[in-house]
Amino acid sequence: MCNQAFVDAMAMKSLVVEDMKVTALKESAFVKPLSLEFRQNGKRRKWDMIKVHDSVTIIIFNITRQKLICVKQFRPAVYFSSIPEDDRKSGIIDTTKYPPSIGITLEFCAGIVDKNKSLAETAREEVLEECGYDVPVERFEKFKTARAGVSTEGTRSNFFYVEVTDDMKVNQGGGLVDEGEVIEVVELSISDAQQYVEAVDNISPAGFSFGLVWFLMKKGTKTP
């Protein structure tokens, strides 16, 4: 299975979304809209952008069972953009007409860089919180830094790879409940990953497809 069918086959049992409305952004600890005004080749220009945190993304491979460890979660922005314009003009979203499943994405473990910690330490913390694996920080292999959302953000996406074993699993993961995170862990076989990469359409972020391709090229063919 792949694409949305793959995600739908593993419904998020703990997810309930209701009473949704659209409001203007007044203040946020995570995003800040800005405009840059400048002269380019003698012509005045204005460019709208969003200031956000850099991030870490971690490709986790369980070598005990030969599975990629991924996560799925409800992404409000994906959900909102999946609803026809006419049905969101009022600012009230009908969550019975449009089920939360249209906003569920399949991703790698990831998080923002917003603490006074190294990138590897941040990656380790996210793996423990989201997926439940307690992994020594020295096992994290940073293999790429890329720019995200170059038209609106330009922040750094830092990619890591780490191999885990079953005995490193110390809890069920799921994210920080007190911060409202609802995350479910998903395991993909190498065959699942290949099918997902070959699919024409899915609702995962671009970095997920990039990470799958990197893994299949660099690591997947070397596994037993």
CSV table of N, CA, C and O in Angstrom, one decimal, residues 29-118:
chain,number,residue,atom,x,y,z
A,29,ALA,N,4.6,32.3,18.7
A,29,ALA,CA,6.0,32.0,19.1
A,29,ALA,C,6.8,31.2,18.1
A,29,ALA,O,7.9,30.9,18.2
A,30,PHE,N,6.1,30.8,17.0
A,30,PHE,CA,6.6,30.0,16.0
A,30,PHE,C,6.8,30.6,14.6
A,30,PHE,O,7.8,30.3,13.9
A,31,VAL,N,6.0,31.5,14.2
A,31,VAL,CA,6.1,32.2,12.9
A,31,VAL,C,5.9,33.7,13.1
A,31,VAL,O,5.2,34.1,13.9
A,32,LYS,N,6.6,34.4,12.2
A,32,LYS,CA,6.5,35.9,12.2
A,32,LYS,C,6.5,36.3,10.8
A,32,LYS,O,7.5,36.2,10.1
A,33,PRO,N,5.4,36.9,10.3
A,33,PRO,CA,5.3,37.4,8.9
A,33,PRO,C,6.1,38.7,8.8
A,33,PRO,O,6.0,39.6,9.7
A,34,LEU,N,6.8,38.8,7.7
A,34,LEU,CA,7.6,40.0,7.5
A,34,LEU,C,7.6,40.4,6.0
A,34,LEU,O,7.2,39.5,5.2
A,35,SER,N,8.0,41.6,5.7
A,35,SER,CA,8.2,42.0,4.3
A,35,SER,C,9.6,42.6,4.1
A,35,SER,O,10.0,43.4,5.0
A,36,LEU,N,10.3,42.2,3.1
A,36,LEU,CA,11.6,42.7,2.8
A,36,LEU,C,11.5,43.7,1.7
A,36,LEU,O,10.9,43.4,0.6
A,37,GLU,N,12.0,44.9,1.8
A,37,GLU,CA,11.9,45.9,0.8
A,37,GLU,C,13.4,46.2,0.3
A,37,GLU,O,14.2,46.4,1.2
A,38,PHE,N,13.6,46.1,-1.0
A,38,PHE,CA,15.0,46.3,-1.4
A,38,PHE,C,15.0,46.7,-2.9
A,38,PHE,O,14.0,46.7,-3.6
A,39,ARG,N,16.2,47.1,-3.4
A,39,ARG,CA,16.4,47.5,-4.7
A,39,ARG,C,17.2,46.4,-5.5
A,39,ARG,O,18.2,45.9,-5.0
A,40,GLN,N,16.6,45.9,-6.5
A,40,GLN,CA,17.3,44.8,-7.3
A,40,GLN,C,17.4,45.2,-8.8
A,40,GLN,O,16.4,45.5,-9.4
A,41,ASN,N,18.6,45.3,-9.2
A,41,ASN,CA,18.9,45.8,-10.6
A,41,ASN,C,18.3,47.1,-10.9
A,41,ASN,O,17.7,47.3,-11.9
A,42,GLY,N,18.3,48.0,-9.9
A,42,GLY,CA,17.8,49.3,-10.0
A,42,GLY,C,16.3,49.5,-9.8
A,42,GLY,O,15.7,50.6,-9.9
A,43,LYS,N,15.6,48.4,-9.5
A,43,LYS,CA,14.1,48.4,-9.4
A,43,LYS,C,13.7,48.0,-8.0
A,43,LYS,O,14.2,47.1,-7.4
A,44,ARG,N,12.8,48.9,-7.4
A,44,ARG,CA,12.4,48.6,-6.0
A,44,ARG,C,11.5,47.3,-6.0
A,44,ARG,O,10.7,47.1,-6.9
A,45,ARG,N,11.7,46.5,-5.0
A,45,ARG,CA,11.0,45.3,-4.9
A,45,ARG,C,10.5,45.1,-3.4
A,45,ARG,O,11.1,45.6,-2.5
A,46,LYS,N,9.5,44.3,-3.2
A,46,LYS,CA,9.0,44.0,-1.9
A,46,LYS,C,8.7,42.5,-1.9
A,46,LYS,O,8.1,41.9,-2.8
A,47,TRP,N,9.2,41.8,-0.9
A,47,TRP,CA,9.1,40.3,-0.8
A,47,TRP,C,8.5,39.9,0.5
A,47,TRP,O,9.1,40.2,1.6
A,48,ASP,N,7.4,39.3,0.5
A,48,ASP,CA,6.7,38.8,1.8
A,48,ASP,C,7.4,37.5,2.2
A,48,ASP,O,7.6,36.6,1.3
A,49,MET,N,7.6,37.3,3.5
A,49,MET,CA,8.3,36.1,4.0
A,49,MET,C,7.8,35.8,5.4
A,49,MET,O,7.1,36.6,6.0
A,50,ILE,N,8.2,34.6,5.8
A,50,ILE,CA,7.8,34.2,7.2
A,50,ILE,C,9.1,33.8,7.9
A,50,ILE,O,9.9,33.0,7.4
A,51,LYS,N,9.3,34.3,9.1
A,51,LYS,CA,10.5,34.0,9.9
A,51,LYS,C,10.1,32.8,10.8
A,51,LYS,O,9.1,32.9,11.6
A,52,VAL,N,10.7,31.7,10.6
A,52,VAL,CA,10.4,30.5,11.4
A,52,VAL,C,11.8,29.9,11.9
A,52,VAL,O,12.8,30.3,11.5
A,53,HIS,N,11.7,28.9,12.8
A,53,HIS,CA,12.8,28.2,13.3
A,53,HIS,C,13.4,27.3,12.3
A,53,HIS,O,12.7,26.7,11.5
A,54,ASP,N,14.7,27.0,12.4
A,54,ASP,CA,15.4,25.9,11.7
A,54,ASP,C,14.8,24.6,12.3
A,54,ASP,O,14.1,24.6,13.3
A,55,SER,N,15.1,23.5,11.6
A,55,SER,CA,14.5,22.3,12.0
A,55,SER,C,15.5,21.1,11.9
A,55,SER,O,16.5,21.2,11.2
A,56,VAL,N,15.2,20.0,12.5
A,56,VAL,CA,15.9,18.7,12.3
A,56,VAL,C,14.9,17.7,11.9
A,56,VAL,O,13.7,17.7,12.3
A,57,THR,N,15.3,16.8,11.0
A,57,THR,CA,14.5,15.7,10.5
A,57,THR,C,15.4,14.4,10.6
A,57,THR,O,16.6,14.5,10.3
A,58,ILE,N,14.8,13.4,11.2
A,58,ILE,CA,15.6,12.2,11.5
A,58,ILE,C,15.0,11.0,10.8
A,58,ILE,O,13.9,10.6,11.0
A,59,ILE,N,15.9,10.3,10.0
A,59,ILE,CA,15.5,9.1,9.4
A,59,ILE,C,16.0,8.0,10.3
A,59,ILE,O,17.2,7.8,10.6
A,60,ILE,N,15.0,7.2,10.9
A,60,ILE,CA,15.3,6.2,11.9
A,60,ILE,C,15.1,4.8,11.2
A,60,ILE,O,14.0,4.5,10.7
A,61,PHE,N,16.1,4.0,11.4
A,61,PHE,CA,16.0,2.6,10.8
A,61,PHE,C,16.2,1.6,11.9
A,61,PHE,O,17.3,1.6,12.6
A,62,ASN,N,15.2,0.8,12.2
A,62,ASN,CA,15.3,-0.2,13.2
A,62,ASN,C,16.0,-1.5,12.6
A,62,ASN,O,15.4,-2.1,11.8
A,63,ILE,N,17.2,-1.7,13.0
A,63,ILE,CA,18.0,-2.8,12.4
A,63,ILE,C,17.6,-4.2,12.9
A,63,ILE,O,17.9,-5.2,12.3
A,64,THR,N,16.9,-4.2,14.0
A,64,THR,CA,16.4,-5.4,14.6
A,64,THR,C,15.3,-6.1,13.7
A,64,THR,O,15.4,-7.3,13.4
A,65,ARG,N,14.4,-5.2,13.2
A,65,ARG,CA,13.3,-5.7,12.4
A,65,ARG,C,13.3,-5.2,10.9
A,65,ARG,O,12.4,-5.4,10.2
A,66,GLN,N,14.4,-4.4,10.6
A,66,GLN,CA,14.5,-3.9,9.2
A,66,GLN,C,13.3,-3.1,8.8
A,66,GLN,O,12.7,-3.3,7.8
A,67,LYS,N,13.0,-2.1,9.7
A,67,LYS,CA,11.9,-1.2,9.5
A,67,LYS,C,12.3,0.2,9.6
A,67,LYS,O,13.1,0.6,10.5
A,68,LEU,N,11.8,1.1,8.7
A,68,LEU,CA,11.9,2.5,8.9
A,68,LEU,C,10.9,3.0,9.9
A,68,LEU,O,9.7,2.6,9.9
A,69,ILE,N,11.3,3.8,10.9
A,69,ILE,CA,10.4,4.3,11.9
A,69,ILE,C,9.9,5.7,11.5
A,69,ILE,O,10.7,6.6,11.5
A,70,CYS,N,8.6,5.8,11.2
A,70,CYS,CA,8.1,7.1,10.8
A,70,CYS,C,7.0,7.5,11.8
A,70,CYS,O,6.7,6.8,12.7
A,71,VAL,N,6.4,8.7,11.5
A,71,VAL,CA,5.3,9.2,12.3
A,71,VAL,C,4.2,9.7,11.4
A,71,VAL,O,4.4,10.1,10.3
A,72,LYS,N,3.0,9.7,12.0
A,72,LYS,CA,1.9,10.3,11.3
A,72,LYS,C,1.2,11.2,12.3
A,72,LYS,O,1.1,11.0,13.5
A,73,GLN,N,0.7,12.3,11.8
A,73,GLN,CA,0.0,13.3,12.6
A,73,GLN,C,-0.9,14.2,11.8
A,73,GLN,O,-0.8,14.3,10.6
A,74,PHE,N,-1.8,14.8,12.5
A,74,PHE,CA,-2.7,15.8,11.9
A,74,PHE,C,-2.0,17.1,11.7
A,74,PHE,O,-1.5,17.7,12.7
A,75,ARG,N,-2.0,17.6,10.4
A,75,ARG,CA,-1.4,18.9,10.1
A,75,ARG,C,-2.5,19.8,9.7
A,75,ARG,O,-3.1,19.7,8.6
A,76,PRO,N,-2.8,20.8,10.6
A,76,PRO,CA,-3.9,21.7,10.3
A,76,PRO,C,-3.8,22.5,9.0
A,76,PRO,O,-4.8,22.7,8.3
A,77,ALA,N,-2.6,22.9,8.6
A,77,ALA,CA,-2.4,23.6,7.3
A,77,ALA,C,-2.7,22.7,6.1
A,77,ALA,O,-3.3,23.2,5.1
A,78,VAL,N,-2.4,21.4,6.2
A,78,VAL,CA,-2.7,20.5,5.1
A,78,VAL,C,-4.2,20.3,5.1
A,78,VAL,O,-4.8,20.2,4.0
A,79,TYR,N,-4.8,20.1,6.2
A,79,TYR,CA,-6.2,20.0,6.3
A,79,TYR,C,-7.0,21.2,5.7
A,79,TYR,O,-7.9,21.0,4.8
A,80,PHE,N,-6.6,22.4,6.1
A,80,PHE,CA,-7.2,23.6,5.6
A,80,PHE,C,-7.1,23.7,4.1
A,80,PHE,O,-8.0,24.0,3.4
A,81,SER,N,-5.9,23.4,3.6
A,81,SER,CA,-5.7,23.6,2.1
A,81,SER,C,-6.4,22.5,1.3
A,81,SER,O,-6.5,22.7,0.1
A,82,SER,N,-6.8,21.5,2.0
A,82,SER,CA,-7.5,20.4,1.3
A,82,SER,C,-9.0,20.7,1.1
A,82,SER,O,-9.7,19.9,0.5
A,83,ILE,N,-9.5,21.7,1.8
A,83,ILE,CA,-10.9,22.0,1.8
A,83,ILE,C,-11.2,23.1,0.7
A,83,ILE,O,-10.4,24.1,0.6
A,84,PRO,N,-12.2,22.9,-0.2
A,84,PRO,CA,-12.5,23.8,-1.2
A,84,PRO,C,-12.7,25.2,-0.7
A,84,PRO,O,-13.2,25.4,0.4
A,85,GLU,N,-12.3,26.2,-1.5
A,85,GLU,CA,-12.3,27.6,-1.0
A,85,GLU,C,-13.7,28.0,-0.6
A,85,GLU,O,-13.9,28.7,0.4
A,86,ASP,N,-14.7,27.6,-1.3
A,86,ASP,CA,-16.1,28.0,-1.0
A,86,ASP,C,-16.6,27.5,0.4
A,86,ASP,O,-17.4,28.2,1.0
A,87,ASP,N,-16.0,26.5,0.9
A,87,ASP,CA,-16.4,25.9,2.2
A,87,ASP,C,-15.5,26.4,3.3
A,87,ASP,O,-15.7,25.9,4.4
A,88,ARG,N,-14.7,27.3,3.1
A,88,ARG,CA,-13.9,27.9,4.1
A,88,ARG,C,-14.0,29.4,4.2
A,88,ARG,O,-13.3,30.1,5.0
A,89,LYS,N,-14.8,30.0,3.3
A,89,LYS,CA,-14.9,31.5,3.2
A,89,LYS,C,-15.5,32.0,4.5
A,89,LYS,O,-15.2,33.1,5.0
A,90,SER,N,-16.5,31.3,5.1
A,90,SER,CA,-17.2,31.8,6.3
A,90,SER,C,-16.3,31.9,7.5
A,90,SER,O,-16.6,32.5,8.5
A,91,GLY,N,-15.2,31.1,7.5
A,91,GLY,CA,-14.3,31.0,8.6
A,91,GLY,C,-14.6,29.9,9.6
A,91,GLY,O,-13.9,29.7,10.5
A,92,ILE,N,-15.7,29.2,9.3
A,92,ILE,CA,-16.1,28.1,10.1
A,92,ILE,C,-15.9,26.8,9.3
A,92,ILE,O,-16.5,26.7,8.2
A,93,ILE,N,-15.2,25.9,9.8
A,93,ILE,CA,-14.9,24.6,9.1
A,93,ILE,C,-15.7,23.5,9.6
A,93,ILE,O,-15.8,23.2,10.8
A,94,ASP,N,-16.4,22.9,8.7
A,94,ASP,CA,-17.3,21.7,9.0
A,94,ASP,C,-16.5,20.5,9.1
A,94,ASP,O,-16.2,19.8,8.1
A,95,THR,N,-16.1,20.1,10.3
A,95,THR,CA,-15.3,18.9,10.5
A,95,THR,C,-16.0,17.6,10.3
A,95,THR,O,-15.4,16.5,10.3
A,96,THR,N,-17.4,17.7,10.2
A,96,THR,CA,-18.1,16.4,9.9
A,96,THR,C,-18.2,16.2,8.4
A,96,THR,O,-18.1,15.0,8.0
A,97,LYS,N,-18.2,17.2,7.6
A,97,LYS,CA,-18.2,17.1,6.2
A,97,LYS,C,-16.8,16.8,5.7
A,97,LYS,O,-16.6,16.0,4.7
A,98,TYR,N,-15.8,17.3,6.3
A,98,TYR,CA,-14.4,17.1,6.0
A,98,TYR,C,-13.7,16.4,7.1
A,98,TYR,O,-13.3,17.1,8.1
A,99,PRO,N,-13.5,15.1,7.1
A,99,PRO,CA,-12.9,14.4,8.2
A,99,PRO,C,-11.4,14.7,8.4
A,99,PRO,O,-10.7,15.1,7.5
A,100,PRO,N,-10.9,14.6,9.6
A,100,PRO,CA,-9.5,14.9,9.9
A,100,PRO,C,-8.5,14.1,9.1
A,100,PRO,O,-7.4,14.5,8.9
A,101,SER,N,-9.0,13.0,8.6
A,101,SER,CA,-8.0,12.1,7.8
A,101,SER,C,-7.4,12.8,6.6
A,101,SER,O,-6.3,12.4,6.1
A,102,ILE,N,-8.1,13.8,6.0
A,102,ILE,CA,-7.6,14.5,4.9
A,102,ILE,C,-6.4,15.4,5.3
A,102,ILE,O,-5.7,15.9,4.4
A,103,GLY,N,-6.2,15.6,6.6
A,103,GLY,CA,-5.0,16.4,7.0
A,103,GLY,C,-3.9,15.6,7.7
A,103,GLY,O,-3.0,16.1,8.3
A,104,ILE,N,-4.0,14.2,7.6
A,104,ILE,CA,-3.0,13.4,8.2
A,104,ILE,C,-1.8,13.2,7.3
A,104,ILE,O,-2.0,12.8,6.1
A,105,THR,N,-0.6,13.4,7.7
A,105,THR,CA,0.5,13.2,6.9
A,105,THR,C,1.4,12.1,7.5
A,105,THR,O,1.5,11.9,8.7
A,106,LEU,N,2.2,11.5,6.6
A,106,LEU,CA,3.2,10.5,7.0
A,106,LEU,C,4.5,11.2,6.8
A,106,LEU,O,4.9,11.7,5.8
A,107,GLU,N,5.3,11.2,7.9
A,107,GLU,CA,6.5,12.0,7.9
A,107,GLU,C,7.6,11.2,8.7
A,107,GLU,O,7.4,10.2,9.3
A,108,PHE,N,8.8,11.8,8.6
A,108,PHE,CA,9.9,11.3,9.5
A,108,PHE,C,9.8,12.1,10.8
A,108,PHE,O,9.2,13.2,10.9
A,109,CYS,N,10.4,11.5,11.9
A,109,CYS,CA,10.5,12.3,13.1
A,109,CYS,C,11.2,13.6,12.9
A,109,CYS,O,12.2,13.6,12.2
A,110,ALA,N,10.7,14.7,13.4
A,110,ALA,CA,11.3,16.0,13.2
A,110,ALA,C,10.9,17.0,14.3
A,110,ALA,O,10.0,16.7,15.1
A,111,GLY,N,11.6,18.1,14.3
A,111,GLY,CA,11.2,19.1,15.3
A,111,GLY,C,12.0,20.4,15.0
A,111,GLY,O,12.9,20.4,14.2
A,112,ILE,N,11.6,21.5,15.7
A,112,ILE,CA,12.2,22.8,15.4
A,112,ILE,C,13.4,22.9,16.4
A,112,ILE,O,13.5,22.3,17.4
A,113,VAL,N,14.3,23.8,16.0
A,113,VAL,CA,15.5,24.1,16.8
A,113,VAL,C,15.2,25.4,17.5
A,113,VAL,O,15.4,26.5,17.0
A,114,ASP,N,14.8,25.2,18.8
A,114,ASP,CA,14.4,26.4,19.6
A,114,ASP,C,15.0,26.4,21.0
A,114,ASP,O,14.5,27.1,21.8
A,115,LYS,N,15.9,25.5,21.2
A,115,LYS,CA,16.6,25.4,22.5
A,115,LYS,C,18.1,25.5,22.4
A,115,LYS,O,18.6,25.4,21.3
A,116,ASN,N,18.7,25.8,23.5
A,116,ASN,CA,20.2,26.0,23.5
A,116,ASN,C,20.8,24.6,23.6
A,116,ASN,O,21.5,24.2,24.6
A,117,LYS,N,20.6,23.8,22.5
A,117,LYS,CA,21.2,22.5,22.4
A,117,LYS,C,21.8,22.3,21.0
A,117,LYS,O,21.4,23.0,20.0
A,118,SER,N,22.7,21.4,20.9
A,118,SER,CA,23.3,21.1,19.5
A,118,SER,C,22.2,20.4,18.7
A,118,SER,O,21.2,20.0,19.2
